[in-house]
Short mmCIF file of C-alpha atoms and ligand atoms in Angstrom, two decimals:
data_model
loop_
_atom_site.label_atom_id
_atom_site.label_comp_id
_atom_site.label_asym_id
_atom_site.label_seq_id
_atom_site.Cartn_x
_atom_site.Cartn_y
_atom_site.Cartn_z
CA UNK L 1 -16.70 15.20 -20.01
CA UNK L 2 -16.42 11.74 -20.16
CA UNK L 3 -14.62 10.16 -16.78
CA UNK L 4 -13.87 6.29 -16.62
CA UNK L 5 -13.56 5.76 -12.87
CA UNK L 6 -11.97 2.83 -11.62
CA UNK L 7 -12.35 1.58 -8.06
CA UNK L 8 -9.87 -1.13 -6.84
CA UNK L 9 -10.90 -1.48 -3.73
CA UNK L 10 -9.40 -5.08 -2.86
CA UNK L 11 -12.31 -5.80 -1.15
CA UNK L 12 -14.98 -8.51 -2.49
CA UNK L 13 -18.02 -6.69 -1.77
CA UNK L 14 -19.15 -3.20 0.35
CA UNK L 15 -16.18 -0.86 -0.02
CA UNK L 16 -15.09 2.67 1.59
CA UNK L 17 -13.70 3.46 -1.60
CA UNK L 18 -17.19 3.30 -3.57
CA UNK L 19 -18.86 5.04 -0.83
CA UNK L 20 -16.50 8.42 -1.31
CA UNK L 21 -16.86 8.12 -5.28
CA UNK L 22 -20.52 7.81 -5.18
CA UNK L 23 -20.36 11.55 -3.57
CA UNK L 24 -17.91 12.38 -5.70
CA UNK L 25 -19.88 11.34 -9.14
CA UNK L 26 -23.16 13.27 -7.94
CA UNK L 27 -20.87 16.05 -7.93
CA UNK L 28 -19.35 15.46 -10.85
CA UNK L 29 -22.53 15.13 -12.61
CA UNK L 30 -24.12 17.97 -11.95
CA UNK L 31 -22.92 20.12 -14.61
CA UNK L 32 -24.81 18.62 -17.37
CA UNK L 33 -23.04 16.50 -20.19
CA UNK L 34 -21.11 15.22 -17.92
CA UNK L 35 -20.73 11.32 -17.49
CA UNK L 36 -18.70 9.08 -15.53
CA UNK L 37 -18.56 5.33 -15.43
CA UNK L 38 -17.82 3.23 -12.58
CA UNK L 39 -15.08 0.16 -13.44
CA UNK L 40 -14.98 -2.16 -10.73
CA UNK L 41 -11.62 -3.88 -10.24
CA UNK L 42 -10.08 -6.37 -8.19
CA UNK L 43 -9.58 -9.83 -9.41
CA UNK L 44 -6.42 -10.34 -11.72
CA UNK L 45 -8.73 -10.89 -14.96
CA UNK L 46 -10.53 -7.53 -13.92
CA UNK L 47 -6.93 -5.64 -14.04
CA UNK L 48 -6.21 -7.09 -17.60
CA UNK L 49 -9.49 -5.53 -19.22
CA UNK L 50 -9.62 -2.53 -16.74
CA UNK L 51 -5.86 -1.76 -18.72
CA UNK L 52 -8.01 -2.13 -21.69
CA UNK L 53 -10.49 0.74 -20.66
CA UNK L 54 -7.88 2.43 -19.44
CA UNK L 55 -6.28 2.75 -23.02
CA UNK L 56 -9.51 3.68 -24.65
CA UNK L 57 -10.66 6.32 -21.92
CA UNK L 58 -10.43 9.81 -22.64
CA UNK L 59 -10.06 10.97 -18.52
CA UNK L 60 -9.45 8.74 -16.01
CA UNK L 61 -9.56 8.67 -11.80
CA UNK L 62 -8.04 5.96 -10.54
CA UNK L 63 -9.15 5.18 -6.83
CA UNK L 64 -7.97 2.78 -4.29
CA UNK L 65 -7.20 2.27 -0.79
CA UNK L 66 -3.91 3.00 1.00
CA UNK L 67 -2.33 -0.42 1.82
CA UNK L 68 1.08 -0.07 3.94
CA UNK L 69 1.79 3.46 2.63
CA UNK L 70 1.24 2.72 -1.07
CA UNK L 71 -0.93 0.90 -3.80
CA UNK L 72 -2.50 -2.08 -2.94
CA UNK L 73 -0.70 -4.84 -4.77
CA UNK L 74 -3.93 -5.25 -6.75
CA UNK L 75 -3.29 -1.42 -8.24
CA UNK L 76 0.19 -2.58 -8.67
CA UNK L 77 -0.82 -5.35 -10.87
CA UNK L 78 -2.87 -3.01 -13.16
CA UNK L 79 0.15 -0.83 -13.78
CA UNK L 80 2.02 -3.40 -14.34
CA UNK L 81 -0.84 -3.90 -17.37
CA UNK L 82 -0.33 -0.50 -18.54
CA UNK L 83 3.45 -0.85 -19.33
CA UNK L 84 2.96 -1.47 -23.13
CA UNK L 85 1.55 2.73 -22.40
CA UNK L 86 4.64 3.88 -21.50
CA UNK L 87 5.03 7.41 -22.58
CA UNK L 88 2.27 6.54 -25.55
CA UNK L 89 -1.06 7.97 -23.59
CA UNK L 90 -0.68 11.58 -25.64
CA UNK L 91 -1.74 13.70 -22.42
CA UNK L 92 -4.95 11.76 -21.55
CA UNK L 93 -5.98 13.02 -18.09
CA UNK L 94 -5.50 10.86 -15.15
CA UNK L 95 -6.10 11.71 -11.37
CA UNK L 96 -6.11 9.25 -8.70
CA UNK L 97 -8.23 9.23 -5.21
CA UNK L 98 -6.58 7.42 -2.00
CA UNK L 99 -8.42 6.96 1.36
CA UNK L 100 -7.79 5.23 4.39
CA UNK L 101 -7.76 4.59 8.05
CA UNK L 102 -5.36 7.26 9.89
CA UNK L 103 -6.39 10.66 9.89
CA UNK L 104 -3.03 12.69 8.71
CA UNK L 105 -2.21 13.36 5.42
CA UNK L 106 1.02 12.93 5.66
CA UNK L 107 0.82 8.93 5.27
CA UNK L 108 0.00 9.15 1.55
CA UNK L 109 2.52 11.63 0.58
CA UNK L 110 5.29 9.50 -0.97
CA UNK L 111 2.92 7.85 -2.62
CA UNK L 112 1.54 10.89 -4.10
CA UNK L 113 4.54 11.44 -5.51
CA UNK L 114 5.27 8.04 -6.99
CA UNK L 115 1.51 8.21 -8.45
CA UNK L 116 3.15 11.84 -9.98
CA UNK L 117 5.65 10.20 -11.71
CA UNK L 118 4.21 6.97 -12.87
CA UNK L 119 1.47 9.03 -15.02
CA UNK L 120 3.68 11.27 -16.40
CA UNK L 121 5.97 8.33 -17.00
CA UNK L 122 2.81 7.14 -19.06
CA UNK L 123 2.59 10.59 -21.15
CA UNK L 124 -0.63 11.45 -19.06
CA UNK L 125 -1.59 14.86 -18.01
CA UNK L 126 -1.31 14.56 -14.05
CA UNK L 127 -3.98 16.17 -12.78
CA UNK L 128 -3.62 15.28 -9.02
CA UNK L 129 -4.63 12.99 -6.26
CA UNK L 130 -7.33 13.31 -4.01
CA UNK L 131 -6.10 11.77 -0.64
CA UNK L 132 -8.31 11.23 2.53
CA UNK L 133 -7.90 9.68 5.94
CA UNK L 134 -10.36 9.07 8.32
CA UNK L 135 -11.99 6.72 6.24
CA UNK L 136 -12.07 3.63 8.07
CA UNK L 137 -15.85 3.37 8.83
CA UNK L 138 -17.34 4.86 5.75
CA UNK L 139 -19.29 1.76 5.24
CA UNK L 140 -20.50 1.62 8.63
CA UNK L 141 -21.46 4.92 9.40
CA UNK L 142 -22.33 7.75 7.14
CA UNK L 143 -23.91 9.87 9.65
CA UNK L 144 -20.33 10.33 11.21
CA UNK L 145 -18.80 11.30 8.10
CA UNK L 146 -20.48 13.74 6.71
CA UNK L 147 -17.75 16.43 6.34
CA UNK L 148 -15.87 13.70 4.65
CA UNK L 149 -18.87 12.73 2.15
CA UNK L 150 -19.85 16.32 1.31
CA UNK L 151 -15.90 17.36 0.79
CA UNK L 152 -15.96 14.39 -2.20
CA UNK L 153 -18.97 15.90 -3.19
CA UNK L 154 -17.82 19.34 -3.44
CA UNK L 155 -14.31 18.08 -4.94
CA UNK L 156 -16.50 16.47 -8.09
CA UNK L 157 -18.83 19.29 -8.36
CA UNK L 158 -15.70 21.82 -8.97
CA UNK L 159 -14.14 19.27 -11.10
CA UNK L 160 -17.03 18.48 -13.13
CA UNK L 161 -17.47 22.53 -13.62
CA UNK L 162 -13.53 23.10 -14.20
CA UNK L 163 -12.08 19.88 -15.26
CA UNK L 164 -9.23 20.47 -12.88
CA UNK L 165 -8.54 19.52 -9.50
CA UNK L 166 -7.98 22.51 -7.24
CA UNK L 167 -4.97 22.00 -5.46
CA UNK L 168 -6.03 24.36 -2.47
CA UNK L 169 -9.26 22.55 -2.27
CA UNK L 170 -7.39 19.21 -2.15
CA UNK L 171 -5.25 20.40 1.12
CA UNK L 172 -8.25 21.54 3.20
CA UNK L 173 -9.91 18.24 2.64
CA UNK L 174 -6.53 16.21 3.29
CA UNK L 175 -6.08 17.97 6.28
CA UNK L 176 -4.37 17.79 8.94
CA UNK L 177 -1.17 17.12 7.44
CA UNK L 178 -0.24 15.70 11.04
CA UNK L 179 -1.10 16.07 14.47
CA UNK L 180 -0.46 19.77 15.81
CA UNK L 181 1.44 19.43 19.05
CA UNK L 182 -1.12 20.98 20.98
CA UNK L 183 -3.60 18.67 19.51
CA UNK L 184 -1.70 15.83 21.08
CA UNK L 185 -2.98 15.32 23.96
CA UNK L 186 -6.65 15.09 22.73
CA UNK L 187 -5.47 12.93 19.82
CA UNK L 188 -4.62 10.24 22.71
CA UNK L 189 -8.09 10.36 24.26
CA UNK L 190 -9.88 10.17 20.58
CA UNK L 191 -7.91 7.05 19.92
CA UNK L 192 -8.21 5.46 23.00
CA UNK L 193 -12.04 6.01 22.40
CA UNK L 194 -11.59 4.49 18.66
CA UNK L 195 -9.35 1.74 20.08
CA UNK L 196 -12.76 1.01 22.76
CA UNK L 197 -15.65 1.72 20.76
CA UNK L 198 -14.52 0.35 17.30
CA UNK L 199 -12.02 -2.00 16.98
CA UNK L 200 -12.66 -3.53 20.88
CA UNK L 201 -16.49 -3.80 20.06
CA UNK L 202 -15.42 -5.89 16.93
CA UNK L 203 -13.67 -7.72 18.61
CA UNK L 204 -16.24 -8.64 21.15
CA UNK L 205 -18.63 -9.62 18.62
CA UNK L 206 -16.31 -12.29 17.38
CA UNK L 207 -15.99 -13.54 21.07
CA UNK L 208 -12.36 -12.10 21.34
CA UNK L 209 -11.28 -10.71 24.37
CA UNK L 210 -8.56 -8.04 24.14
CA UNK L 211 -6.00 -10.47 25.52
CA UNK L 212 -6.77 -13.13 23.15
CA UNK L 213 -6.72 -10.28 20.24
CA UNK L 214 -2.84 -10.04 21.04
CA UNK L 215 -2.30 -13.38 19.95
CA UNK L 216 0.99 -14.54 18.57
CA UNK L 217 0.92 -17.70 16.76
CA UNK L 218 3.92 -17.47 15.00
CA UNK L 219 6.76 -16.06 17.29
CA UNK L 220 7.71 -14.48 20.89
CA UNK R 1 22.81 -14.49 11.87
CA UNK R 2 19.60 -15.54 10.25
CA UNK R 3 18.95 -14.25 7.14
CA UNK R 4 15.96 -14.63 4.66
CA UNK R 5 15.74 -13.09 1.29
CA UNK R 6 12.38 -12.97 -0.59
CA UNK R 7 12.92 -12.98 -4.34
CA UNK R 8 10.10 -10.97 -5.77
CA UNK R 9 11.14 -11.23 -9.33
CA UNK R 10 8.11 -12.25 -10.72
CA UNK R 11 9.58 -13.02 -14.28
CA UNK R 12 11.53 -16.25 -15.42
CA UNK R 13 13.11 -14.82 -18.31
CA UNK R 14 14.73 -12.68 -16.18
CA UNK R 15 17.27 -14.68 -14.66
CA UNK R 16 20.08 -11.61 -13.62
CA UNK R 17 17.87 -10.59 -10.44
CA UNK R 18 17.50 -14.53 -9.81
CA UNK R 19 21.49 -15.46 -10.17
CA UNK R 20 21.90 -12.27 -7.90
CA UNK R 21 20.65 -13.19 -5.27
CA UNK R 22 21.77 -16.52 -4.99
CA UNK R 23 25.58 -15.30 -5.67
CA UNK R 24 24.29 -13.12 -2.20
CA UNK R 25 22.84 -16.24 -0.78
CA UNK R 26 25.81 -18.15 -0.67
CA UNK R 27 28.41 -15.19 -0.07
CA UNK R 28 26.08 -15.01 3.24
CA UNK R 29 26.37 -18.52 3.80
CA UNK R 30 30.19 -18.43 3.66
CA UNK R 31 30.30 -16.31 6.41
CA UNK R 32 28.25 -18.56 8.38
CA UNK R 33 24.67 -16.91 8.32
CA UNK R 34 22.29 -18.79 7.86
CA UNK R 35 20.38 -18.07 4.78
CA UNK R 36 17.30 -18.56 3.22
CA UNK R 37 15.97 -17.86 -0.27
CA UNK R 38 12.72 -18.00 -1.48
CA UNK R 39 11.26 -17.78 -4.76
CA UNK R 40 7.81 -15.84 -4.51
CA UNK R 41 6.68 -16.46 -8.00
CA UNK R 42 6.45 -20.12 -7.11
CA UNK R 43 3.42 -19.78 -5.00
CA UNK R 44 -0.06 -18.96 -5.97
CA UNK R 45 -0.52 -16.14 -2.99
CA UNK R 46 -3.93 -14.49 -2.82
CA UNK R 47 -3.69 -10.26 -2.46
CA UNK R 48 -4.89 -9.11 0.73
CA UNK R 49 -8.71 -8.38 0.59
CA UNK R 50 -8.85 -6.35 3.72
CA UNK R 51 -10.92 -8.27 5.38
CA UNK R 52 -9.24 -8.37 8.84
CA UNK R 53 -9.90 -11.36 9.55
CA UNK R 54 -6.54 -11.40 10.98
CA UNK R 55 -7.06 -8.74 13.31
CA UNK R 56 -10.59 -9.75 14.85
CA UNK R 57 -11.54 -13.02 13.78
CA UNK R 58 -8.41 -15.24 14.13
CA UNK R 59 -5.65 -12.87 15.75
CA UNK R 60 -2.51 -13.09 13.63
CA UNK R 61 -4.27 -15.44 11.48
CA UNK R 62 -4.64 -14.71 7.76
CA UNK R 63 -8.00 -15.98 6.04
CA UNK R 64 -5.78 -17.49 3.21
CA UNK R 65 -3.90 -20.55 3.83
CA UNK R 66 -1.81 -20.43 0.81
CA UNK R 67 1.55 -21.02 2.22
CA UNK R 68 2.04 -17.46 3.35
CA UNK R 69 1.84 -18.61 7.15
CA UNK R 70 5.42 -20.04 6.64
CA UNK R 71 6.49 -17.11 5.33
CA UNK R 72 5.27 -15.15 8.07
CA UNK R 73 6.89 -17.66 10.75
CA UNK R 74 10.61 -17.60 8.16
CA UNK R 75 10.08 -13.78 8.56
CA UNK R 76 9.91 -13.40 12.38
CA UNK R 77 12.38 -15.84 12.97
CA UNK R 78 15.01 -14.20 11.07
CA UNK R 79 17.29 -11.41 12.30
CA UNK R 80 17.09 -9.31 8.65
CA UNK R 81 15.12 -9.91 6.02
CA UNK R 82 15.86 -8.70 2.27
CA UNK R 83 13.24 -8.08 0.56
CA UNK R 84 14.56 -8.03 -3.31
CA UNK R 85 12.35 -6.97 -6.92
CA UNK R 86 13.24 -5.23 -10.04
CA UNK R 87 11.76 -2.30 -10.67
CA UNK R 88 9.36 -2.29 -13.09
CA UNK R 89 6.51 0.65 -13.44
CA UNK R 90 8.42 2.89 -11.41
CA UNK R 91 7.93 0.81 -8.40
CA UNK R 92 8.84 -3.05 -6.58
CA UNK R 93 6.83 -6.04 -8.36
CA UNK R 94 3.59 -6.76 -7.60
CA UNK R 95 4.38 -9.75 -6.39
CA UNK R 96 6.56 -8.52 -3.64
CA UNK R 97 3.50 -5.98 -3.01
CA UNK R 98 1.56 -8.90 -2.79
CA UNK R 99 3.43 -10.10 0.50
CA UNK R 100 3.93 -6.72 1.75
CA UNK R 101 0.12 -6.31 1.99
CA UNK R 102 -0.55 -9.84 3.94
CA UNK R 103 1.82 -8.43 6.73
CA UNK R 104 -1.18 -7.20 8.04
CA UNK R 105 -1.08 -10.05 10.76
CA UNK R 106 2.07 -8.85 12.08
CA UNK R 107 0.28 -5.77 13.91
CA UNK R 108 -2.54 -5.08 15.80
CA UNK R 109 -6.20 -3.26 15.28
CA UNK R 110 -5.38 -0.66 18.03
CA UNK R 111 -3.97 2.67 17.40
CA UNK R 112 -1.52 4.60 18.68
CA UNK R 113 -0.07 8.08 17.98
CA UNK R 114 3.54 8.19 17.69
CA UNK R 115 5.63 11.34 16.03
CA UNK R 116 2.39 12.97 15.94
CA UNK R 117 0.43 10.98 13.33
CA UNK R 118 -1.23 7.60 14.11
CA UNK R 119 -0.12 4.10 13.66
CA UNK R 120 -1.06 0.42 14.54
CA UNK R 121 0.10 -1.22 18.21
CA UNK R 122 2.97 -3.99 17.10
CA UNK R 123 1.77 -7.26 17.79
CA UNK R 124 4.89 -9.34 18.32
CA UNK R 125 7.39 -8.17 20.83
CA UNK R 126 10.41 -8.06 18.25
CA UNK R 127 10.91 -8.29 14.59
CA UNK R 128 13.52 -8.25 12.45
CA UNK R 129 15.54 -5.77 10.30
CA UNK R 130 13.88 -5.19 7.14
CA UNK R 131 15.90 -4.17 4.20
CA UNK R 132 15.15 -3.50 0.15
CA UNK R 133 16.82 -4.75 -2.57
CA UNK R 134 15.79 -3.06 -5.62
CA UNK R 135 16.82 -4.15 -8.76
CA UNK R 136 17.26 -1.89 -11.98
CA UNK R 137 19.17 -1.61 -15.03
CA UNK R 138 17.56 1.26 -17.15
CA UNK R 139 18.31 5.09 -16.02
CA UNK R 140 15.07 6.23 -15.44
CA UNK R 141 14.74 3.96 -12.34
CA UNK R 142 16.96 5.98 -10.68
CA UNK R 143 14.30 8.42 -9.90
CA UNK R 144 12.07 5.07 -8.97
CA UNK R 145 14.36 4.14 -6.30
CA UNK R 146 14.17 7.91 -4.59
CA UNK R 147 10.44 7.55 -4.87
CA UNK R 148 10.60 3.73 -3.23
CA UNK R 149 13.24 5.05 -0.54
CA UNK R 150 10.43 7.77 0.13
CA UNK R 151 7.13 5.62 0.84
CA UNK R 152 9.72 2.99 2.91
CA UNK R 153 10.97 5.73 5.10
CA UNK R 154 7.66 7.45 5.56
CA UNK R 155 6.11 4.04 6.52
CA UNK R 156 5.66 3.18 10.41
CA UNK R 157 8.18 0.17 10.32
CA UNK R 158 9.74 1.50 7.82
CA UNK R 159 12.96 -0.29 6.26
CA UNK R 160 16.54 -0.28 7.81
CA UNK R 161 18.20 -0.19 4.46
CA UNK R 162 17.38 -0.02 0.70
CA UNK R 163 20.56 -1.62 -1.89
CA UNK R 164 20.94 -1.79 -5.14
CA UNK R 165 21.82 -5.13 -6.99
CA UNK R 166 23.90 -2.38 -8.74
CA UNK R 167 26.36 -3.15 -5.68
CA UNK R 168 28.90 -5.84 -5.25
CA UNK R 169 27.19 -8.80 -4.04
CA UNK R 170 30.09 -8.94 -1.36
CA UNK R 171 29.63 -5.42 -0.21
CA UNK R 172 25.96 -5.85 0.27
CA UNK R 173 26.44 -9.25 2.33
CA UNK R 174 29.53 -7.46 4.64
CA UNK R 175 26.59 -4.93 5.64
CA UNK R 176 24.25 -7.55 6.38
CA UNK R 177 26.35 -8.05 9.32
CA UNK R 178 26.66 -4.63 10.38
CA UNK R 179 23.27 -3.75 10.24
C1 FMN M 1 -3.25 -4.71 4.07
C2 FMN M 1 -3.80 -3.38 4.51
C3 FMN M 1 -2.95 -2.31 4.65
C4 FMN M 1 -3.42 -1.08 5.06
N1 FMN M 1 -2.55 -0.06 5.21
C5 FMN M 1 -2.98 1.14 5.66
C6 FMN M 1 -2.07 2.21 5.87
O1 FMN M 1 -0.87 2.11 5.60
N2 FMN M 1 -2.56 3.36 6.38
C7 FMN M 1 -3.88 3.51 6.69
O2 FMN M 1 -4.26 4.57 7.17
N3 FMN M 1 -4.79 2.52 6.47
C8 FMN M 1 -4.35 1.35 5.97
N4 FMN M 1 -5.25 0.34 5.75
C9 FMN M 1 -6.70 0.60 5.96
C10 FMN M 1 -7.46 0.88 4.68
O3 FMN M 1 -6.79 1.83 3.89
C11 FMN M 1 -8.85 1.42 5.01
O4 FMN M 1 -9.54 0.51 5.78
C12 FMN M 1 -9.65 1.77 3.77
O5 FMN M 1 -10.72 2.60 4.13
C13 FMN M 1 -10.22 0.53 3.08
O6 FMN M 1 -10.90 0.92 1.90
P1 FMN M 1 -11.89 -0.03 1.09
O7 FMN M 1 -13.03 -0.36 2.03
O8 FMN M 1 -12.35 0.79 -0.06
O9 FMN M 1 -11.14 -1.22 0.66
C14 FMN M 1 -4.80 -0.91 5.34
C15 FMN M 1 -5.66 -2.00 5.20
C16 FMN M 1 -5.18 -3.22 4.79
C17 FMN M 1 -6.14 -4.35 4.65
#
């Protein structure tokens, strides 16, 4: 199989997007004959000929990051590019990958189902979406993410052997769906460590003290 | 009240969404709120490139100065905002995506968990109402507009209230005031 992979990552350079595909291709490759190629996309000239590859692909994975619950405007722009497609793309395949920063599933589930609708909308067999939180410092540390970089791996290997996306498999990687209430309580203490160790260690580097971080140049 | 409505209609040619909201504009204006109306597709915005910049380089600063930051201070400084776009690929314009995104300097790198999932601390200490105009004449957006509602409500700020420009201008601007 043949599988056009594009990453729109908004980002200009390093991106945790490309770090979970590159797992995900290995896996995908290893059943032989398989192929996929990487389309980089996120400049407006880059959506116009990615629509182009798009039409002449024969199965397609579109991935991207979440960006305030849905598509980044950048993926938006590429749909828009697919609207001559409109219920013309004779079942092609098309799945979709979303990571991000919070750790529950639950945060990309409406967009699941708009991503649902806008490829069947398009005539294209839906084939599902992988989604995965906890992605935050892919790019930074690959050591602490290996569950998350062996799941992609695992996720293209079956793939690549079935050309389906296993729904159960999708679930256990997406999971937790959301915090368990007895989980709570050490979901506090994890974030307060993330809040310490990532983002106020960041900050510090830029010479930003956590005060000055809650700056608010434009209002009360 | 103060009210500001960004048009996300990114096409000229289609002028209904455009004569829509100013008909809503003024109706607003008549009953003394004050109203403003921009017109997105007039600005050459940049999409957010995640840099967060705005987070931990220049706190509630974006990277871009493209005339966003006025946007930003017209949106705090209102007491509802409308954010209007037709529907097109299921879903609002890219160009009201566009803005969406480069709220990112509105909240704040640390997390918190709240209803059991995990969201961003607020970084102002109030902002206003946020509400949806979507805009759609064919049928099938119907089943858009369910799917729009959906990622709204499941989002942490979420949106007080999602119209249709299917609605009488004048019963959208009496619920302005209600809201
Ligand atoms: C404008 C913007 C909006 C974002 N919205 C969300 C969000 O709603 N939920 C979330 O968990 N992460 C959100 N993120 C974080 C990104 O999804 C996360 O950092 C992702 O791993 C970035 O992937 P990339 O490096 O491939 O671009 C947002 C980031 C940006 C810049």
């Amino acid at each position: 199989m043949k599988l056009s992979i594009f990453n729109g990552s908004p980002k200009p350079g390093v991106n945790n997007t490309a770090v979970l595909l590159e797992r995900f291709i290995e896996g995908f490759e290893v059943t032989e004959g398989n192929k996929a190629q990487m389309i980089r996309m996120n400049h407006e000239q880059a959506y116009k000929e990615a629509a182009l590859s798009f039409e002449a692909a024969e199965a397609v994975l579109i991935a991207f990051p979440l960006y305030s619950y849905a598509m980044p405007a950048g993926i938006k722009t590429f749909f828009e590019q697919l609207e001559p497609l409109l219920g013309k793309c004779n079942g092609k395949k098309v799945g979709f990958l979303v990571q991000y920063g919070f750790i529950e599933a639950v945060h990309a589930r409406a967009l699941e189902k708009y991503l649902e609708y806008i490829a069947k909308a398009l005539d294209c067999d839906y084939m599902g979406t992988i989604i995965k939180g906890g992605c935050d410092g892919l790019t930074k540390s690959k050591r602490g993410a290996k569950k998350t970089l062996t799941g992609a791996y695992e996720i293209g290997k079956k793939f690549g052997e079935t050309k389906v996306l296993d729904k159960q498999q999708l679930d256990d990687y997406s999971a937790p769906e959301i915090q368990k209430q007895q989980n709570v309580l050490v979901m506090k203490v994890l974030i307060k460590i993330i809040n310490k160790v990532y983002w106020e260690k960041s900050l510090k580097k830029n010479g930003i003290s956590v005060e000055e971080s809650f700056a608010k140049p434009y209002g009360n | 009240m103060k009210v500001l409505i960004l048009n996300g209609n990114p096409k000229e040619e289609y002028g209904e969404l455009d004569s829509y909201l100013k008909d809503l504009s003024h109706s607003l204006e008549s009953k003394n709120h004050e109203t403003k109306l921009i017109m997105l597709r007039s600005f050459q915005f940049h999409d957010c490139i995640g840099c967060y910049t705005c987070w931990l380089k220049t706190p509630g600063i974006c990277c871009f100065k493209d005339g966003m930051e006025d946007i930003l201070k017209e949106y705090l400084a209102a007491d509802v905002v409308i954010l209007a776009s037709p529907i097109i690929m299921g879903y609002i314009s890219a160009l009201l995506k566009r803005v969406n995104d480069r709220l990112l300097p509105f909240g704040h790198p640390f997390l918190v968990l709240r209803e059991n999932r995990m969201a961003h601390v607020p970084r102002y200490s109030h902002y206003p109402k946020t509400t949806l105009l979507l805009d759609s004449n064919e049928k099938i957006d119907e089943e858009s507009f369910k799917l729009i509602e959906m990622v709204y409500k499941n989002s942490a700020r979420g949106v007080t209230k999602i119209w249709s420009s299917k609605q009488e201008v004048e019963e959208i601007s009496n619920e302005v005031v209600n809201i």
